[in-house]
PDB file of C-alpha atoms in Angstrom:
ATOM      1  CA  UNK A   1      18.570 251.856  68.209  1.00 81.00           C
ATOM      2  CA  UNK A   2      22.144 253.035  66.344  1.00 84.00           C
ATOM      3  CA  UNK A   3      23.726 251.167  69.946  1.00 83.00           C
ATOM      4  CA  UNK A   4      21.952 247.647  69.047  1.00 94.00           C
ATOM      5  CA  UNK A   5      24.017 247.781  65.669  1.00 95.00           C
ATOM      6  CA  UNK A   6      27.408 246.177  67.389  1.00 93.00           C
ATOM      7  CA  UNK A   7      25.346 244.181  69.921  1.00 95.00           C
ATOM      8  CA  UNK A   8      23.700 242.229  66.964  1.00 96.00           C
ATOM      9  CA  UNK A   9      27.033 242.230  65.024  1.00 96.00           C
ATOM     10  CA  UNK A  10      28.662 240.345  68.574  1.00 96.00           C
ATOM     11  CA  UNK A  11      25.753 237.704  69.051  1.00 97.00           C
ATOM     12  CA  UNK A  12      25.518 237.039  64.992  1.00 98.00           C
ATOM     13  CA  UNK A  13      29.261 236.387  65.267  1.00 97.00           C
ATOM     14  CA  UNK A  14      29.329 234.347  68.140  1.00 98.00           C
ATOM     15  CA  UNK A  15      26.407 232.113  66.344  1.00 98.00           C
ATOM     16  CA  UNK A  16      28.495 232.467  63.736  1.00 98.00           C
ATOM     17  CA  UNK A  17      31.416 230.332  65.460  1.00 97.00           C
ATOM     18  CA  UNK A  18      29.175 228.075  67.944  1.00 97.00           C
ATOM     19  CA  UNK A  19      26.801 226.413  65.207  1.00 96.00           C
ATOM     20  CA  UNK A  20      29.925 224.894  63.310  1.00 96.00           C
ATOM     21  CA  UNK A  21      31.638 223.882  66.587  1.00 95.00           C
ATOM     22  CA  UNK A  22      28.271 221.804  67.960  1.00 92.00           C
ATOM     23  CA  UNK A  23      28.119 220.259  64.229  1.00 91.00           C
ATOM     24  CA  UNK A  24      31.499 219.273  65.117  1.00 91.00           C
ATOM     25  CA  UNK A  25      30.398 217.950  68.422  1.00 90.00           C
ATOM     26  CA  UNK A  26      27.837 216.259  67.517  1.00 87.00           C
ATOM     27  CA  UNK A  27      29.425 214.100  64.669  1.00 83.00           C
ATOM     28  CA  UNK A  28      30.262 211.129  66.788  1.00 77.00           C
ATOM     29  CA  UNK A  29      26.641 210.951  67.760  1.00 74.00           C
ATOM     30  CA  UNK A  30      25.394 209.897  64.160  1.00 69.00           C
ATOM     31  CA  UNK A  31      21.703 211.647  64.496  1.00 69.00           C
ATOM     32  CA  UNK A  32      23.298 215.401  62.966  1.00 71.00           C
ATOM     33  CA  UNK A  33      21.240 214.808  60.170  1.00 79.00           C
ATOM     34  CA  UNK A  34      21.036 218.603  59.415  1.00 84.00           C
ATOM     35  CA  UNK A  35      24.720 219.695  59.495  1.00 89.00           C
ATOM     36  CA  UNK A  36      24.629 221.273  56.414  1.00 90.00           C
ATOM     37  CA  UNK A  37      21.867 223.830  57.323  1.00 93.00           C
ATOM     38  CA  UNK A  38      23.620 224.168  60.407  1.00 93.00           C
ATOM     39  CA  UNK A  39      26.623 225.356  58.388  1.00 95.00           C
ATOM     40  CA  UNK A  40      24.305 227.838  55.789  1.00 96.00           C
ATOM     41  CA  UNK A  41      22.874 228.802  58.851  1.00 97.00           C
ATOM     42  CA  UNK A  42      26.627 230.076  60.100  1.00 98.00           C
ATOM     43  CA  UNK A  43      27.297 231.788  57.429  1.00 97.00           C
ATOM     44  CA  UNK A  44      24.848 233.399  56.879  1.00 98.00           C
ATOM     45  CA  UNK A  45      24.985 234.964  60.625  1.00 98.00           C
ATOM     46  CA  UNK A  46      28.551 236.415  59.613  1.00 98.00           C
ATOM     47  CA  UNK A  47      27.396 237.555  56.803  1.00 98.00           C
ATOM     48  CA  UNK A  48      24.574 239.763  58.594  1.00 98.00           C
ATOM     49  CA  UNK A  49      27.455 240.279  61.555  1.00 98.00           C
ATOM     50  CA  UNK A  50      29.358 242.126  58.926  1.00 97.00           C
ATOM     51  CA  UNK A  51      26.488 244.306  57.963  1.00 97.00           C
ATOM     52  CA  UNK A  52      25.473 244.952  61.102  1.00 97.00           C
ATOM     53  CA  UNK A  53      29.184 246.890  61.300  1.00 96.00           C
ATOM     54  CA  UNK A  54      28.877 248.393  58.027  1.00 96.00           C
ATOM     55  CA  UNK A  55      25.323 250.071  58.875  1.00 96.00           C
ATOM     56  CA  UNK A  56      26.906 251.512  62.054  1.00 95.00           C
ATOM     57  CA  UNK A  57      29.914 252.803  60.292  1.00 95.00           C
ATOM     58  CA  UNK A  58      27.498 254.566  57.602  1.00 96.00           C
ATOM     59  CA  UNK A  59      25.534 255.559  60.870  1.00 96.00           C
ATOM     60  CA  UNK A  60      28.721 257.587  62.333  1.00 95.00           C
ATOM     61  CA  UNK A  61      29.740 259.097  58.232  1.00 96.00           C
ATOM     62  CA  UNK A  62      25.889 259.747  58.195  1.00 96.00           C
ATOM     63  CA  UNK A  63      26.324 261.832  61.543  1.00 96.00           C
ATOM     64  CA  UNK A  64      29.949 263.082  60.544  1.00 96.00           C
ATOM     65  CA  UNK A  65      31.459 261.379  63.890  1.00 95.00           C
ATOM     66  CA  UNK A  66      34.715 261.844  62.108  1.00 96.00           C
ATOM     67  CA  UNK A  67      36.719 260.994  65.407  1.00 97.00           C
ATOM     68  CA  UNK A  68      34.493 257.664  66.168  1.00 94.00           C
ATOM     69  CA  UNK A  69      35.293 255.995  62.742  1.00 95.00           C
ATOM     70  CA  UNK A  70      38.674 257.148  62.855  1.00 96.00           C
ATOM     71  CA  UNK A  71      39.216 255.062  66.769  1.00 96.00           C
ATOM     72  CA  UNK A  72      36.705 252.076  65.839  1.00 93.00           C
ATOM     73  CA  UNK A  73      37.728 251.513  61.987  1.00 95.00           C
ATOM     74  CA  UNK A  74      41.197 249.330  62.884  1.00 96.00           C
ATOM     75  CA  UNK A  75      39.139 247.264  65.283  1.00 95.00           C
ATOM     76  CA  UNK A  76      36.423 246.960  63.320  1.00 95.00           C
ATOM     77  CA  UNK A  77      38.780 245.394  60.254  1.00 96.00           C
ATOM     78  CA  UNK A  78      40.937 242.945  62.827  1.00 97.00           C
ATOM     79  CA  UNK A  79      37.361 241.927  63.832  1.00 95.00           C
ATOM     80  CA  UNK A  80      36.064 241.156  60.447  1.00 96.00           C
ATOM     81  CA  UNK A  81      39.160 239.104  59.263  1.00 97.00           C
ATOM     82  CA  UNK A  82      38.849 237.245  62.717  1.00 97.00           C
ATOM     83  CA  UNK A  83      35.283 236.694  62.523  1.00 97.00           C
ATOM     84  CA  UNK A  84      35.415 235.815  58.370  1.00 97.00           C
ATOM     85  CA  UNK A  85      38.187 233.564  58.413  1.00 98.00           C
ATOM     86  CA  UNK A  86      36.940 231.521  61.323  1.00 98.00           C
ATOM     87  CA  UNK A  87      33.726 230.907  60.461  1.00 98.00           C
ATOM     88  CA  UNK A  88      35.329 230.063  57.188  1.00 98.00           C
ATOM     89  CA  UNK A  89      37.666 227.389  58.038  1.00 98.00           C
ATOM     90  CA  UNK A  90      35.335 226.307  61.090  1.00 97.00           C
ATOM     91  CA  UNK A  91      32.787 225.020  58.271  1.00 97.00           C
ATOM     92  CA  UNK A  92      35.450 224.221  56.135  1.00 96.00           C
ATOM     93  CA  UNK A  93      36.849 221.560  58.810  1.00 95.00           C
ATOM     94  CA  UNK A  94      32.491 220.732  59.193  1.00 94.00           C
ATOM     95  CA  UNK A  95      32.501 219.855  55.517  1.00 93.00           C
ATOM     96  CA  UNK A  96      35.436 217.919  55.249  1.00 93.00           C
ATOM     97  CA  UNK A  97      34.531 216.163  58.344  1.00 90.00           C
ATOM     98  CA  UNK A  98      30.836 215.286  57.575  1.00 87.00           C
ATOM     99  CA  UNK A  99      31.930 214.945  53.559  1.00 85.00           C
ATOM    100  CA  UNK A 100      31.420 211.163  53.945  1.00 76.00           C
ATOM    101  CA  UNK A 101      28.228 210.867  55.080  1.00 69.00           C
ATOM    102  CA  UNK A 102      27.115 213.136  52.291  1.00 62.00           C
ATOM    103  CA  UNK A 103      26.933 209.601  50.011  1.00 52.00           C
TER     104      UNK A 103
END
């Protein structure tokens, strides 16, 4: 079950990047007509990515696999700042692009 944990986390984080990148593809075709839940909907999938990797991390303190967090904690961090700030400024550049339709 512990093994689903990072899984999750890598399919949340990949929905995390593809929703804002179709809302981007899908401008040109004027009938996106629900970008911005399309965008809540990406952020939100980080966000659960991210707790996916802090659940297994308490998993291996909760187990005292000392030498586990010790190898996977340096990934795990690269991996978050990747993940955050790319979602990030992918619906950032979503926003700014669909801003004038908002009217």
């Amino acid at each position: 079950m512990v093994g689903l944990f990072n899984l999750g986390s890598l399919i949340l984080g990949l929905v995390a990047w593809i929703l804002p990148i179709i809302n981007l593809l899908r401008y040109q075709k004027h009938e996106n007509k629900n970008w911005f839940i399309l965008s809540i909907v990406s952020v939100t999938a980080c966000a659960f990515s991210l707790s996916l990797q802090i659940f297994y991390n308490y998993h291996l303190v909760k187990i005292e696999d000392w030498a586990a967090l010790m190898d996977t904690t340096g990934g795990v961090v690269m991996a978050t700042i990747v993940l955050l700030f790319s979602t990030v400024i992918l619906n950032a550049v979503t926003l700014m692009v669909y801003r004038n339709r908002m009217v």
